[in-house]
Tab-separated table of C-alpha atoms in Angstrom:
chain	number	residue	atom	x	y	z
A	28	MET	CA	99.652	126.301	72.356
A	29	GLN	CA	97.516	123.792	74.278
A	30	PHE	CA	96.061	122.476	71.038
A	31	ILE	CA	99.479	122.230	69.388
A	32	VAL	CA	100.839	120.148	72.282
A	33	PHE	CA	97.720	117.986	72.181
A	34	ALA	CA	97.817	117.570	68.374
A	35	ILE	CA	101.442	116.451	68.485
A	36	THR	CA	101.186	114.169	71.525
A	37	TYR	CA	97.749	112.559	71.569
A	38	PRO	CA	97.970	110.662	68.221
A	39	PHE	CA	101.136	109.004	69.509
A	40	ILE	CA	99.395	108.025	72.778
A	41	TRP	CA	96.383	106.686	70.893
A	42	LEU	CA	98.501	104.592	68.525
A	43	LEU	CA	100.504	103.301	71.479
A	44	SER	CA	97.294	102.282	73.240
A	45	LYS	CA	96.285	100.175	70.230
A	46	LEU	CA	99.343	97.928	70.562
A	47	PRO	CA	98.918	94.443	72.099
A	48	MET	CA	99.739	94.212	75.781
A	49	ARG	CA	102.785	92.009	75.126
A	50	ILE	CA	104.316	94.819	73.046
A	51	LEU	CA	103.425	97.421	75.664
A	52	TYR	CA	105.164	95.342	78.310
A	53	LEU	CA	108.310	95.234	76.190
A	54	LYS	CA	108.173	99.021	76.197
A	55	SER	CA	107.577	98.910	79.941
A	56	ASP	CA	110.776	96.889	80.355
A	57	PHE	CA	112.688	99.504	78.362
A	58	PHE	CA	111.263	102.394	80.382
A	59	TYR	CA	112.102	100.568	83.616
A	60	LEU	CA	115.759	100.350	82.631
A	61	LEU	CA	115.735	104.007	81.594
A	62	ILE	CA	113.885	105.342	84.648
A	63	TYR	CA	115.604	103.149	87.227
A	64	TYR	CA	119.183	102.942	86.029
A	65	VAL	CA	119.638	106.124	83.962
A	66	ILE	CA	117.262	108.843	85.170
A	67	GLY	CA	116.838	107.567	88.722
A	68	TYR	CA	113.350	109.067	89.047
A	69	ARG	CA	112.382	109.273	92.761
A	70	LYS	CA	114.526	106.254	93.671
A	71	GLN	CA	115.579	107.933	96.902
A	72	VAL	CA	112.009	108.987	97.743
A	73	VAL	CA	110.815	105.397	97.364
A	74	LEU	CA	113.674	103.998	99.449
A	75	ASP	CA	113.159	106.620	102.169
A	76	ASN	CA	109.444	105.751	102.318
A	77	LEU	CA	110.199	102.042	102.557
A	78	ARG	CA	112.737	102.614	105.325
A	79	LEU	CA	110.174	104.598	107.317
A	80	ALA	CA	107.361	102.089	106.736
A	81	PHE	CA	109.457	98.969	107.364
A	82	PRO	CA	112.303	99.924	109.734
A	83	GLU	CA	112.662	96.310	110.873
A	84	ARG	CA	113.354	94.955	107.391
A	85	PRO	CA	116.936	94.582	106.129
A	86	GLU	CA	118.209	97.031	103.500
A	87	GLU	CA	118.638	94.245	100.959
A	88	GLU	CA	114.927	93.408	101.154
A	89	LEU	CA	113.917	97.060	100.789
A	90	LEU	CA	116.077	97.417	97.686
A	91	LYS	CA	114.351	94.374	96.150
A	92	ILE	CA	110.937	95.869	96.924
A	93	ARG	CA	112.048	99.134	95.323
A	94	LYS	CA	113.070	97.379	92.095
A	95	LYS	CA	109.789	95.474	91.938
A	96	PHE	CA	107.906	98.711	92.574
A	97	PHE	CA	109.537	100.512	89.642
A	98	LYS	CA	108.931	97.558	87.322
A	99	HIS	CA	105.287	97.642	88.315
A	100	LEU	CA	105.102	101.444	88.005
A	101	MET	CA	106.189	101.215	84.363
A	102	ASP	CA	103.617	98.460	83.775
A	103	LEU	CA	100.981	100.732	85.308
A	104	MET	CA	102.031	103.544	82.984
A	105	MET	CA	101.525	101.289	79.946
A	106	GLU	CA	98.230	99.975	81.327
A	107	SER	CA	97.033	103.556	81.799
A	108	VAL	CA	97.837	104.259	78.150
A	109	LYS	CA	96.023	101.059	77.140
A	110	ALA	CA	92.933	102.331	78.970
A	111	PHE	CA	92.318	104.776	76.098
A	112	SER	CA	91.385	101.948	73.733
A	113	ILE	CA	90.953	98.770	75.790
A	114	SER	CA	87.749	96.881	75.047
A	115	GLU	CA	85.149	95.853	77.584
A	116	LYS	CA	85.918	92.193	76.933
A	117	GLU	CA	89.640	92.595	77.519
A	118	ILE	CA	89.408	94.723	80.648
A	119	LEU	CA	86.945	92.310	82.275
A	120	LYS	CA	89.298	89.425	81.455
A	121	ARG	CA	92.299	91.194	82.957
A	122	TYR	CA	90.597	93.017	85.831
A	123	THR	CA	88.220	90.704	87.685
A	124	TYR	CA	85.984	91.304	90.696
A	125	VAL	CA	85.814	88.624	93.392
A	126	ASN	CA	82.599	89.552	95.205
A	127	PRO	CA	80.559	92.299	93.513
A	128	GLU	CA	77.482	90.790	95.158
A	129	LEU	CA	78.516	92.524	98.410
A	130	VAL	CA	78.066	95.937	96.786
A	131	ASN	CA	75.021	94.888	94.783
A	132	LYS	CA	73.269	93.731	97.968
A	133	TYR	CA	73.231	97.289	99.295
A	134	ALA	CA	72.450	98.696	95.852
A	135	LYS	CA	69.316	96.549	95.712
A	136	GLU	CA	68.329	97.812	99.164
A	137	GLY	CA	68.384	101.352	97.790
A	138	LYS	CA	71.465	102.395	99.757
A	139	SER	CA	74.107	104.777	98.487
A	140	ILE	CA	77.724	103.777	98.963
A	141	ALA	CA	81.136	105.295	99.662
A	142	LEU	CA	83.665	103.014	97.972
A	143	VAL	CA	87.037	103.791	99.527
A	144	GLY	CA	90.374	102.494	98.295
A	145	ALA	CA	94.093	103.126	97.940
A	146	HIS	CA	96.654	103.665	95.195
A	147	GLN	CA	97.566	100.006	95.038
A	148	ALA	CA	98.230	97.627	92.112
A	149	ASN	CA	96.085	99.165	89.336
A	150	TRP	CA	93.407	101.693	90.234
A	151	GLU	CA	93.084	103.081	86.683
A	152	TRP	CA	91.223	100.005	85.406
A	153	SER	CA	88.618	100.328	88.161
A	154	THR	CA	86.757	102.403	85.571
A	155	SER	CA	85.218	99.008	84.680
A	156	LEU	CA	83.255	98.994	87.969
A	157	PRO	CA	79.907	99.870	86.296
A	158	LYS	CA	80.137	96.611	84.310
A	159	VAL	CA	79.734	94.510	87.475
A	160	LEU	CA	77.783	96.808	89.821
A	161	ASP	CA	74.046	97.519	89.749
A	162	ILE	CA	74.373	101.160	90.749
A	163	ASP	CA	75.516	104.442	89.198
A	164	VAL	CA	79.238	104.954	89.837
A	165	TYR	CA	80.699	108.430	90.409
A	166	GLY	CA	84.378	109.249	90.592
A	167	ALA	CA	86.274	112.437	91.410
A	168	TYR	CA	89.146	113.511	89.191
A	169	THR	CA	91.672	116.337	89.114
A	170	LYS	CA	91.181	118.655	86.180
A	171	LEU	CA	94.099	118.817	83.737
A	172	ASN	CA	95.475	122.182	82.645
A	173	ASN	CA	95.280	121.237	78.968
A	174	LYS	CA	91.566	121.321	78.095
A	175	TYR	CA	92.031	119.027	75.076
A	176	PHE	CA	93.750	116.316	77.117
A	177	GLU	CA	91.195	116.944	79.848
A	178	LYS	CA	88.366	115.894	77.526
A	179	LYS	CA	90.148	112.787	76.225
A	180	VAL	CA	91.141	111.574	79.693
A	181	ARG	CA	87.619	112.215	81.003
A	182	ASP	CA	86.077	110.353	78.055
A	183	SER	CA	88.461	107.434	78.602
A	184	ARG	CA	87.594	107.145	82.279
A	185	GLN	CA	83.867	107.390	81.585
A	186	LYS	CA	83.595	105.016	78.629
A	187	PHE	CA	82.498	102.038	80.757
A	188	GLY	CA	79.928	104.075	82.660
A	189	VAL	CA	81.737	105.938	85.457
A	190	ILE	CA	80.353	109.458	85.829
A	191	GLY	CA	83.151	111.918	86.560
A	192	TYR	CA	83.083	114.904	88.896
A	193	LYS	CA	85.849	117.443	89.229
A	194	THR	CA	87.175	117.065	92.768
A	195	SER	CA	86.033	120.592	93.650
A	196	GLU	CA	82.476	119.756	92.511
A	197	MET	CA	82.081	116.307	94.094
A	198	VAL	CA	80.368	117.361	97.314
A	199	ARG	CA	78.012	119.747	95.521
A	200	GLY	CA	77.108	116.983	93.064
A	201	MET	CA	76.417	114.546	95.886
A	202	GLN	CA	74.247	117.105	97.667
A	203	GLN	CA	72.206	117.647	94.530
A	204	ARG	CA	71.688	113.921	93.961
A	205	PHE	CA	70.615	113.308	97.549
A	206	SER	CA	68.219	116.256	97.391
A	207	ASN	CA	66.672	114.531	94.355
A	208	LYS	CA	66.664	111.160	96.181
A	209	GLN	CA	69.020	109.652	93.588
A	210	GLN	CA	71.111	106.657	94.582
A	211	GLY	CA	74.821	106.381	93.769
A	212	LEU	CA	78.214	104.873	94.555
A	213	TYR	CA	81.034	107.356	95.127
A	214	LEU	CA	84.613	106.211	94.522
A	215	LEU	CA	86.990	107.890	96.985
A	216	LEU	CA	90.737	107.114	97.101
A	217	SER	CA	91.841	108.378	100.500
A	218	ASP	CA	95.384	107.174	101.200
A	219	GLN	CA	97.534	110.071	99.983
A	220	SER	CA	98.606	113.111	101.972
A	221	PRO	CA	96.066	115.959	102.320
A	222	GLN	CA	97.078	119.601	102.396
A	223	ILE	CA	98.074	120.667	105.894
A	224	HIS	CA	95.569	123.529	106.047
A	225	LYS	CA	92.778	121.083	105.159
A	226	THR	CA	93.785	118.470	107.734
A	227	TYR	CA	91.488	117.650	110.656
A	228	TYR	CA	93.095	114.445	111.862
A	229	TRP	CA	96.560	112.950	112.317
A	230	ARG	CA	97.307	109.314	113.099
A	231	LYS	CA	99.917	106.659	112.546
A	232	PHE	CA	100.314	105.144	109.098
A	233	PHE	CA	102.939	102.409	109.285
A	234	ASN	CA	103.953	103.758	112.711
A	235	ILE	CA	104.585	107.268	111.347
A	236	LYS	CA	102.142	109.983	112.426
A	237	VAL	CA	100.852	111.756	109.321
A	238	PRO	CA	97.865	113.886	108.221
A	239	ILE	CA	94.933	111.723	107.125
A	240	HIS	CA	92.101	112.330	104.669
A	241	THR	CA	88.773	112.275	106.512
A	242	GLY	CA	86.505	113.307	103.636
A	243	ALA	CA	85.143	109.801	103.048
A	244	GLU	CA	84.090	109.489	106.690
A	245	MET	CA	82.537	112.965	106.774
A	246	LEU	CA	80.565	112.317	103.586
A	247	SER	CA	79.444	108.867	104.707
A	248	LYS	CA	78.032	110.330	107.912
A	249	LYS	CA	76.494	113.344	106.200
A	250	PHE	CA	74.688	111.230	103.582
A	251	ASP	CA	74.402	107.957	105.552
A	252	LEU	CA	76.508	105.987	103.052
A	253	VAL	CA	77.434	102.348	103.392
A	254	VAL	CA	81.244	102.333	103.566
A	255	ILE	CA	82.982	99.611	101.562
A	256	ASN	CA	86.700	99.271	100.914
A	257	TYR	CA	88.042	97.836	97.684
A	258	VAL	CA	91.495	96.348	97.311
A	259	THR	CA	93.158	95.302	94.066
A	260	LYS	CA	95.859	92.626	94.028
A	261	LYS	CA	98.201	91.844	91.162
A	262	VAL	CA	97.766	88.192	90.170
A	263	LYS	CA	100.418	88.270	87.464
A	264	ARG	CA	101.616	90.749	84.880
A	265	GLY	CA	98.593	92.391	83.278
A	266	TYR	CA	96.041	90.598	85.477
A	267	TYR	CA	94.372	91.834	88.643
A	268	LYS	CA	91.596	90.851	91.007
A	269	THR	CA	89.579	93.221	93.155
A	270	GLU	CA	87.850	92.349	96.416
A	271	PHE	CA	85.232	94.393	98.269
A	272	GLN	CA	85.486	94.639	102.075
A	273	LEU	CA	82.651	96.000	104.208
A	274	ILE	CA	83.685	98.633	106.748
A	275	THR	CA	80.219	99.616	107.989
A	276	GLU	CA	76.624	99.952	106.875
A	277	ASN	CA	75.824	102.329	109.755
A	278	PRO	CA	78.399	105.153	109.682
A	279	LYS	CA	76.468	107.373	112.093
A	280	ASP	CA	76.997	104.808	114.870
A	281	PHE	CA	80.738	105.579	114.947
A	282	ASP	CA	82.589	108.270	116.855
A	283	ASN	CA	84.607	110.795	114.879
A	284	TYR	CA	87.564	109.257	113.015
A	285	GLN	CA	86.741	105.638	113.927
A	286	ILE	CA	85.791	104.876	110.325
A	287	THR	CA	88.975	106.597	109.152
A	288	ASP	CA	90.949	104.419	111.576
A	289	LEU	CA	89.317	101.254	110.257
A	290	TYR	CA	90.048	102.277	106.675
A	291	THR	CA	93.692	103.086	107.475
A	292	GLU	CA	94.225	99.798	109.317
A	293	LEU	CA	92.683	97.873	106.437
A	294	THR	CA	94.842	99.752	103.937
A	295	GLU	CA	97.993	98.899	105.890
A	296	LYS	CA	97.024	95.226	106.027
A	297	ASN	CA	96.379	95.115	102.282
A	298	ILE	CA	99.661	96.885	101.476
A	299	LEU	CA	101.620	94.434	103.628
A	300	GLU	CA	100.374	91.564	101.462
A	301	GLN	CA	101.931	93.100	98.318
A	302	PRO	CA	104.154	96.016	99.388
A	303	GLU	CA	105.865	96.283	95.998
A	304	PHE	CA	102.603	97.351	94.339
A	305	TYR	CA	101.780	100.363	96.515
A	306	LEU	CA	102.448	103.904	95.250
A	307	TRP	CA	105.635	104.605	97.226
A	308	SER	CA	106.789	107.351	94.848
A	309	HIS	CA	104.563	109.907	96.593
A	310	LYS	CA	105.979	111.667	99.652
A	311	ARG	CA	103.434	110.196	102.047
A	312	PHE	CA	105.512	110.929	105.162
A	313	LYS	CA	106.685	114.442	104.251
A	314	HIS	CA	104.725	116.097	107.094
A	315	ARG	CA	105.833	113.718	109.840
A	316	ASN	CA	107.744	116.501	111.632
A	317	LYS	CA	104.781	118.899	111.625
A	318	VAL	CA	102.403	117.051	113.942
A	319	PRO	CA	100.243	119.544	115.896
A	320	ALA	CA	100.514	119.416	119.679
A	321	GLU	CA	96.983	118.014	120.097
A	322	PHE	CA	97.927	114.932	118.053
A	323	GLN	CA	101.360	114.322	119.589
């Protein structure tokens, strides 16, 4: 059954990915109208999240942000499809890096790096990172149930040089590389909600206390990684620029959760600059009423 679903669906996705971006954006416009005005996919979730994050903003402004978010979400869907066949030349034209020399400085010094980021603008095209960085790039991914799609998605994300780890195997892979004294950059998106039973730390995110991922901080201290944030901004439709922001080159000098705090504060600041391009469709604040007593 998995192969039948794959055989029927994947050729359509591949042919769609071969279309010019201008045609894909016409399809994005159609899907926006369908999703927003007909299906209403997660419209209330997005609005609820915006109300919690920006309680001081008028309802009219939040509704405008919501519309812009859904338009962008459909663009992102088409751009993710395009990733299956996009060329190196085109992705580097559309997805530029402002200051890769910051990362390359530490790469040349032989340091390994934790590259932290958020689900903002377009994170799918960050698979082009190896084209501008002088270091092996490793990224964690969630395994798909369909093994045929799993291979195609993995191949797509690795075609520019990213080396993929299943999320469950990331730490073991890092341990093995450090045992062999092999340098690497590890891409870790850390802004979404962790599972409650795996939560060690709660803090405010847009003034709402929520569980926070601390894996990037724990790994950076364990393996003495330079911690660098990357933020992607949407310049115009189909064009993005990514900037690298140093958090620390000495993670062991920080008390527990200080690095996580710095990352969260930086993420908030970056979201505020373009709030319509953050992934508001996830229920980031769903655990706000479950804060343990020690974090009240």
